[in-house]
Coordinates of N, CA, C and O in Angstrom, one line a residue:
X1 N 18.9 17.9 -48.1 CA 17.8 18.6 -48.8 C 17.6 18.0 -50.1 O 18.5 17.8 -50.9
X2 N 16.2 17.7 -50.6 CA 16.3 17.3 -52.1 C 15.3 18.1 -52.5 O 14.3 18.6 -51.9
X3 N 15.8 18.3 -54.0 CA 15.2 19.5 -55.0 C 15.1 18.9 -56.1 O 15.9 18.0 -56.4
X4 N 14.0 19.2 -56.8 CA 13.4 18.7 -57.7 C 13.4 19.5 -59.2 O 12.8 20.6 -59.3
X5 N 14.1 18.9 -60.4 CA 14.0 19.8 -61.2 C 12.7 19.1 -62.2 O 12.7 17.9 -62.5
X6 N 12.0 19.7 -62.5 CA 10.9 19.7 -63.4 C 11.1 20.3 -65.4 O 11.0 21.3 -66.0
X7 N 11.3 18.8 -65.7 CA 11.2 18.9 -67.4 C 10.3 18.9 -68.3 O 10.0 17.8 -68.8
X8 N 9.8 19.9 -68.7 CA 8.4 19.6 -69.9 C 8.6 19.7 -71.2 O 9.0 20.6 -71.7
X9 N 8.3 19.1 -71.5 CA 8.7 18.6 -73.1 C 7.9 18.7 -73.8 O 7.1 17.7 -73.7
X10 N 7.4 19.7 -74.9 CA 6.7 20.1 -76.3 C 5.6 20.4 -75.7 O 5.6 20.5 -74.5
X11 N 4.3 20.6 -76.6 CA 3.2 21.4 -76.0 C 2.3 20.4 -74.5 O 2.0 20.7 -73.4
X12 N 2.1 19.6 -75.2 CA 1.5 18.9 -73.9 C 2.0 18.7 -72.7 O 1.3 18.4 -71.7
X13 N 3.4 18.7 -72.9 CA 4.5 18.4 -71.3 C 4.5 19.7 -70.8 O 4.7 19.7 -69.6
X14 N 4.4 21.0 -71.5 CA 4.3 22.1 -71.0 C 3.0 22.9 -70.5 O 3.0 23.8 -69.7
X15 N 2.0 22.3 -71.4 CA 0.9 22.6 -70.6 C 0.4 21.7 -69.5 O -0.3 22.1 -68.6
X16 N 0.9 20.7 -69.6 CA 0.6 20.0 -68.4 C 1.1 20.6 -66.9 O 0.5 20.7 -65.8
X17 N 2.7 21.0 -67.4 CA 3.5 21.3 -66.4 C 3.1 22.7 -65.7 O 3.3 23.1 -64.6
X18 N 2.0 23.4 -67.0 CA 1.5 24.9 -66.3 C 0.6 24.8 -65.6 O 0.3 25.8 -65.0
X19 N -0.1 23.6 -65.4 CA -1.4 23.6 -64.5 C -0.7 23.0 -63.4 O -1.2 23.2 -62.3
X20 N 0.4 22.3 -63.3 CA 1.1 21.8 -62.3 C 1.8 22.8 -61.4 O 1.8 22.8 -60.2
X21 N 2.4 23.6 -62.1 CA 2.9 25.1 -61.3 C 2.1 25.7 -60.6 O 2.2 26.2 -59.5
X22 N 0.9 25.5 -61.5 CA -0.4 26.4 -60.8 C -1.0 26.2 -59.9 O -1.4 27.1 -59.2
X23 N -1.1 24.8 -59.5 CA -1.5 24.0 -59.0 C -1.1 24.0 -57.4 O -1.7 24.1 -56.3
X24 N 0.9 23.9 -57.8 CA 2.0 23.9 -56.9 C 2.0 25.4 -56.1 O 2.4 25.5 -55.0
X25 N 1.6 26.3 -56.7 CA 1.6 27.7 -55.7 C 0.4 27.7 -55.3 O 0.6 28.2 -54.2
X26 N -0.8 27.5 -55.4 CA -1.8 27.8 -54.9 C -2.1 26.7 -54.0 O -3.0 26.9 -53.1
X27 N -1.5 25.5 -54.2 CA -1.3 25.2 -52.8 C -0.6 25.4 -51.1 O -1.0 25.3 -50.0
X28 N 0.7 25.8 -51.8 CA 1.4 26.8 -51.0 C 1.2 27.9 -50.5 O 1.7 28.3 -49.4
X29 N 0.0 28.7 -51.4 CA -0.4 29.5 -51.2 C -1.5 29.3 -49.4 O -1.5 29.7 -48.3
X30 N -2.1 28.5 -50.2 CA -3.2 28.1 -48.6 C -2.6 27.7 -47.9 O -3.0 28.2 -46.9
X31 N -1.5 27.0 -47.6 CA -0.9 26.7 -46.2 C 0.2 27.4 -45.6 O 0.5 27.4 -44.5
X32 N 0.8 28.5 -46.9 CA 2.0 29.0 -45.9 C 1.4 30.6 -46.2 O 1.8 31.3 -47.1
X33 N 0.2 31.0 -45.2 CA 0.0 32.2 -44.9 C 1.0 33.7 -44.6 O 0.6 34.8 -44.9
X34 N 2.3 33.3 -43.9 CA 3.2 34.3 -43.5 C 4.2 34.5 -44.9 O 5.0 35.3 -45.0
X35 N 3.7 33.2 -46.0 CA 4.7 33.6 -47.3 C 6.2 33.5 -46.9 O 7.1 34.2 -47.3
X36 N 6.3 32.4 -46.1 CA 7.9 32.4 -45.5 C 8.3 31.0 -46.6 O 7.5 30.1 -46.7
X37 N 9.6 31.2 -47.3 CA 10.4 30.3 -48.2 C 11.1 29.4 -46.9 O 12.1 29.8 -46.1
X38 N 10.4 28.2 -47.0 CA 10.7 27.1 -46.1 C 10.5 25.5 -46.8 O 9.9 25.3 -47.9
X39 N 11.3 24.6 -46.1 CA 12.0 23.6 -47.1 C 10.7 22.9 -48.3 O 10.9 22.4 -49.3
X40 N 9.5 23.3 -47.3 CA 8.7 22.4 -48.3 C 8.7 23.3 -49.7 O 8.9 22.7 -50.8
X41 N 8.6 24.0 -49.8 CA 8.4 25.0 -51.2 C 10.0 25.1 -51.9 O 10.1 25.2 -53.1
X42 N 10.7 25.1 -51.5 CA 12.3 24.8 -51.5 C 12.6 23.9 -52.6 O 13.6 24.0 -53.3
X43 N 11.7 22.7 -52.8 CA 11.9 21.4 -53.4 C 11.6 21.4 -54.7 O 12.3 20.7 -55.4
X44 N 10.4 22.6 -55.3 CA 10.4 23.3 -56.4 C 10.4 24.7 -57.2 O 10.3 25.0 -58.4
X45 N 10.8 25.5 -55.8 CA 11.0 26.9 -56.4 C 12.5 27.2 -55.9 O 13.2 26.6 -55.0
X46 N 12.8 28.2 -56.5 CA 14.4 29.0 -55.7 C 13.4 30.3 -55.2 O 12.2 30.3 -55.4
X47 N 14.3 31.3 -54.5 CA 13.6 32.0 -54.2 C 14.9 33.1 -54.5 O 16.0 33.1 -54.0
X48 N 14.5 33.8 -55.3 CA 15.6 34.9 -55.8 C 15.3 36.1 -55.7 O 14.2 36.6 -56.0
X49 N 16.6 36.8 -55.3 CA 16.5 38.5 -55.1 C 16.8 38.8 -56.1 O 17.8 38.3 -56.6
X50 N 16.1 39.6 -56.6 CA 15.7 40.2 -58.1 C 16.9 41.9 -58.2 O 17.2 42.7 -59.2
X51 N 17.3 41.8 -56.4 CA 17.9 43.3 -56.5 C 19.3 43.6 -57.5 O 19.8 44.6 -58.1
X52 N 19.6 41.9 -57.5 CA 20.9 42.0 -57.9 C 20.6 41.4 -59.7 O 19.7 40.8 -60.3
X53 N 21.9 42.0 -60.1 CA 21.3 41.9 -61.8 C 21.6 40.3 -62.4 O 21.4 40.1 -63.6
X54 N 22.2 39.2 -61.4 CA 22.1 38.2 -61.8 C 20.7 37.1 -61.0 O 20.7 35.9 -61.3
X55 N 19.8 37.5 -60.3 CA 18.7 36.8 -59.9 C 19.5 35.8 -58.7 O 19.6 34.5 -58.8
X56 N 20.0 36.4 -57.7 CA 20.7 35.2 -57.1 C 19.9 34.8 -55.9 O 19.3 35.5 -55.2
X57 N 20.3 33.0 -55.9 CA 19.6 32.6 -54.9 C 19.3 32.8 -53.4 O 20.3 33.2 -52.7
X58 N 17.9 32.7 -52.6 CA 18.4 32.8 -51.3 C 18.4 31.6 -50.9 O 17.5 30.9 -51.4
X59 N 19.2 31.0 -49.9 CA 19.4 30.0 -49.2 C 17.8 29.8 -48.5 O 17.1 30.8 -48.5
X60 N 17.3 28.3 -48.1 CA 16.8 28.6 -46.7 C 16.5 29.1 -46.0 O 15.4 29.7 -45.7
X61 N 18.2 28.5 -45.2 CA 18.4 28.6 -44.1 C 17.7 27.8 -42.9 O 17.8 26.6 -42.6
X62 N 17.0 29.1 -42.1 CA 16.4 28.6 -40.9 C 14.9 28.3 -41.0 O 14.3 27.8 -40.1
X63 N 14.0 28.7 -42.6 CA 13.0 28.0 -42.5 C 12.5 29.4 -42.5 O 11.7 29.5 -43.4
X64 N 12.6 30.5 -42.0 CA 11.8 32.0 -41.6 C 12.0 33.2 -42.2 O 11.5 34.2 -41.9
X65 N 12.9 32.9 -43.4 CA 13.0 33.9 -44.5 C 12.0 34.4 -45.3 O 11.2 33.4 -45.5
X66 N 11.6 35.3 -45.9 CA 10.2 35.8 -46.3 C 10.3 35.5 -47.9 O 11.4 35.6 -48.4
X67 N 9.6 35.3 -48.6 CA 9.7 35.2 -50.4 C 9.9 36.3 -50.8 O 9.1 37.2 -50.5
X68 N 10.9 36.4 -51.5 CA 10.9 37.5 -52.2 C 10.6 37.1 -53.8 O 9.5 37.5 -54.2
X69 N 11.4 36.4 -54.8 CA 10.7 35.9 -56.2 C 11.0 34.7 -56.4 O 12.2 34.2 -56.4
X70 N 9.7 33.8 -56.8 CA 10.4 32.4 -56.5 C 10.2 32.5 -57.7 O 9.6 33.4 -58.3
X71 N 11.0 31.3 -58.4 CA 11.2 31.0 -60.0 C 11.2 29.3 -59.7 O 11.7 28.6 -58.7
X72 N 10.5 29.0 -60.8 CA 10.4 27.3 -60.7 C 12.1 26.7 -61.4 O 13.0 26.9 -62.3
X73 N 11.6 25.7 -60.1 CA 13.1 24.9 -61.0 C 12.3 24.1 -62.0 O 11.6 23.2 -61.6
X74 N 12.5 24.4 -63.4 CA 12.2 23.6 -64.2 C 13.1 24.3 -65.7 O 13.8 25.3 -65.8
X75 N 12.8 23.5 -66.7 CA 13.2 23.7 -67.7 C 12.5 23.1 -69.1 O 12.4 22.0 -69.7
X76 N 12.0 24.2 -69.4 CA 10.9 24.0 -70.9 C 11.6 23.8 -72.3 O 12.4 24.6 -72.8
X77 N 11.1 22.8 -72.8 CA 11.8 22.8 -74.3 C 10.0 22.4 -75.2 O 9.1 21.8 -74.7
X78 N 10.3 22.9 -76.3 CA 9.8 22.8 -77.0 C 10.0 23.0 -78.6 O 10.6 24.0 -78.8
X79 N 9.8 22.4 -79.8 CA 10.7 22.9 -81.0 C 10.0 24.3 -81.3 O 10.9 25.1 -81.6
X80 N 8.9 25.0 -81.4 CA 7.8 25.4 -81.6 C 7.8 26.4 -80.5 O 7.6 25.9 -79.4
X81 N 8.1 28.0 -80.5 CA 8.3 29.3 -79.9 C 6.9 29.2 -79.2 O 6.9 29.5 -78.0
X82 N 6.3 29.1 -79.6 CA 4.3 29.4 -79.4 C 4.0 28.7 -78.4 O 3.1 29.3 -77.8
X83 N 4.3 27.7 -78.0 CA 4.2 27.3 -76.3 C 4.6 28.0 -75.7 O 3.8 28.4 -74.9
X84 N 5.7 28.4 -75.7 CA 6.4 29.1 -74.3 C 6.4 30.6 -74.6 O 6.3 31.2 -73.6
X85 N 6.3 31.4 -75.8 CA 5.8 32.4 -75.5 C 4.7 32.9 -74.9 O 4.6 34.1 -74.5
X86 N 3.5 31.6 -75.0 CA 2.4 31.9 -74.3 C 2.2 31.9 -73.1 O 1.5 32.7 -72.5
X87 N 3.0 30.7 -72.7 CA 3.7 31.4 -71.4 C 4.6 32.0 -70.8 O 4.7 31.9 -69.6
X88 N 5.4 32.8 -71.6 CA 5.9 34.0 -70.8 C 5.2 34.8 -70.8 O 5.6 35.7 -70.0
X89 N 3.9 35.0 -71.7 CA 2.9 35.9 -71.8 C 1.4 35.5 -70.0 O 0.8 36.1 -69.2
X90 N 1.6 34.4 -70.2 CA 0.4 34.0 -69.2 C 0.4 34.4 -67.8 O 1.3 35.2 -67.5
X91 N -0.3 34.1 -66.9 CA -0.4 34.6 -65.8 C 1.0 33.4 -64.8 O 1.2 33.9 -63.7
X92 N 1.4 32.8 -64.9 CA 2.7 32.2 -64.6 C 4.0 32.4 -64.9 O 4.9 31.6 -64.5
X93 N 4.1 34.0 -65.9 CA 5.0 34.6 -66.3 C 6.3 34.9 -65.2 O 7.5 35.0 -65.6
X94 N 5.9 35.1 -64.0 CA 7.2 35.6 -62.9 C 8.1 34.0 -62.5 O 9.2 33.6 -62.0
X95 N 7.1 33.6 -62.8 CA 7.9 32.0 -62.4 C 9.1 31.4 -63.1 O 9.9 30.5 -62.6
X96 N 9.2 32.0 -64.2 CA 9.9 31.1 -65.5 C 10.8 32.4 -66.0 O 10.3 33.5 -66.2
X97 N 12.2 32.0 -66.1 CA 13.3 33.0 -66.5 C 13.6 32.4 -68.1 O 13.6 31.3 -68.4
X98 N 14.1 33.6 -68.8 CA 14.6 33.1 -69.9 C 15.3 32.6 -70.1 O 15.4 32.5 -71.4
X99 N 16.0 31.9 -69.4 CA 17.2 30.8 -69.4 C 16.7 29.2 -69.2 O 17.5 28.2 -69.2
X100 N 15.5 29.1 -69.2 CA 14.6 27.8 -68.2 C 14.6 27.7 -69.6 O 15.3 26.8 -70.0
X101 N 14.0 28.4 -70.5 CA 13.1 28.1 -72.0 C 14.3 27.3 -73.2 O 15.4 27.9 -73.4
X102 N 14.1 26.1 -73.8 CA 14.9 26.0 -74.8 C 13.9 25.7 -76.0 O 12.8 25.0 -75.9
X103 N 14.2 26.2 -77.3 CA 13.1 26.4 -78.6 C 14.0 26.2 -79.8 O 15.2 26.2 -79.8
X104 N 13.1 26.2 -80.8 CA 13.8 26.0 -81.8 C 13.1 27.3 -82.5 O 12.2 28.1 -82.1
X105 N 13.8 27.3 -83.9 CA 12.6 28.1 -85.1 C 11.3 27.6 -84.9 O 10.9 26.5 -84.5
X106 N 10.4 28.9 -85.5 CA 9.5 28.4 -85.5 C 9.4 27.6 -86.8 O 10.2 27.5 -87.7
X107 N 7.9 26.9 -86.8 CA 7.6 26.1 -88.2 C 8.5 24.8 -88.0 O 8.7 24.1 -89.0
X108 N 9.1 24.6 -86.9 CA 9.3 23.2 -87.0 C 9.0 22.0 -86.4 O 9.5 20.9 -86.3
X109 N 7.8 22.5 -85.8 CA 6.8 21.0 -85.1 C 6.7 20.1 -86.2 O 7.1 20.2 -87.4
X110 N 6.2 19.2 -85.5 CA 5.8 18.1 -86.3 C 6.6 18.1 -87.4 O 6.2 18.4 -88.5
X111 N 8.3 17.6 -87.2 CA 9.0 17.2 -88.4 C 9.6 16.2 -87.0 O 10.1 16.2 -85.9
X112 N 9.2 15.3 -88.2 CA 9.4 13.6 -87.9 C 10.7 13.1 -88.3 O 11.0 11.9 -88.1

């Protein structure tokens, strides 16, 4: 099985990466009609049960498991809060856990 972790780096790696997410489910979207978590969507999302208070993964498996919450494998850094708050604010908000995000204070972009 290979899985793909996705890194975006400061505002343009991360806006890039949000049209890419977007991009990535609404394609998924059109072809897997029954919404079943199968290997092709596997490669960039987990698909986690939200019942439990640590978000734990579901396997697989056999390909016919139904989505319950997928979360992108990726991980956002940025020095500058205001990227990624905008997207925990935006419509790509269920995708991205607080743990994916790494930031600094604000006010310290652009220190060279």
């Amino acid at each position: 099985m290979t899985q793909s972790i996705v890194i975006q780096i400061g505002q343009c790696g991360n806006q890039i990466g949000c049209r890419f997410w977007d991009l990535a489910l609404k394609e998924h979207a059109a072809n897997n009609k029954n919404r079943v978590y199968d290997t092709a969507i596997s490669h960039f999302f987990r698909n986690a049960d939200d019942n439990f208070a640590g978000l734990e993964d579901i396997p697989v498996g056999d390909g016919t498991g139904k989505i319950h919450s997928l979360k992108a494998r990726a991980v956002l850094i940025d020095m500058e809060e205001g990227v990624l708050s905008t997207i925990l604010k935006g419509p790509l908000r269920e995708i991205f856990d607080h743990k994916q995000l790494v930031s600094d204070v604000s006010g310290s972009g652009n220190n060279w």
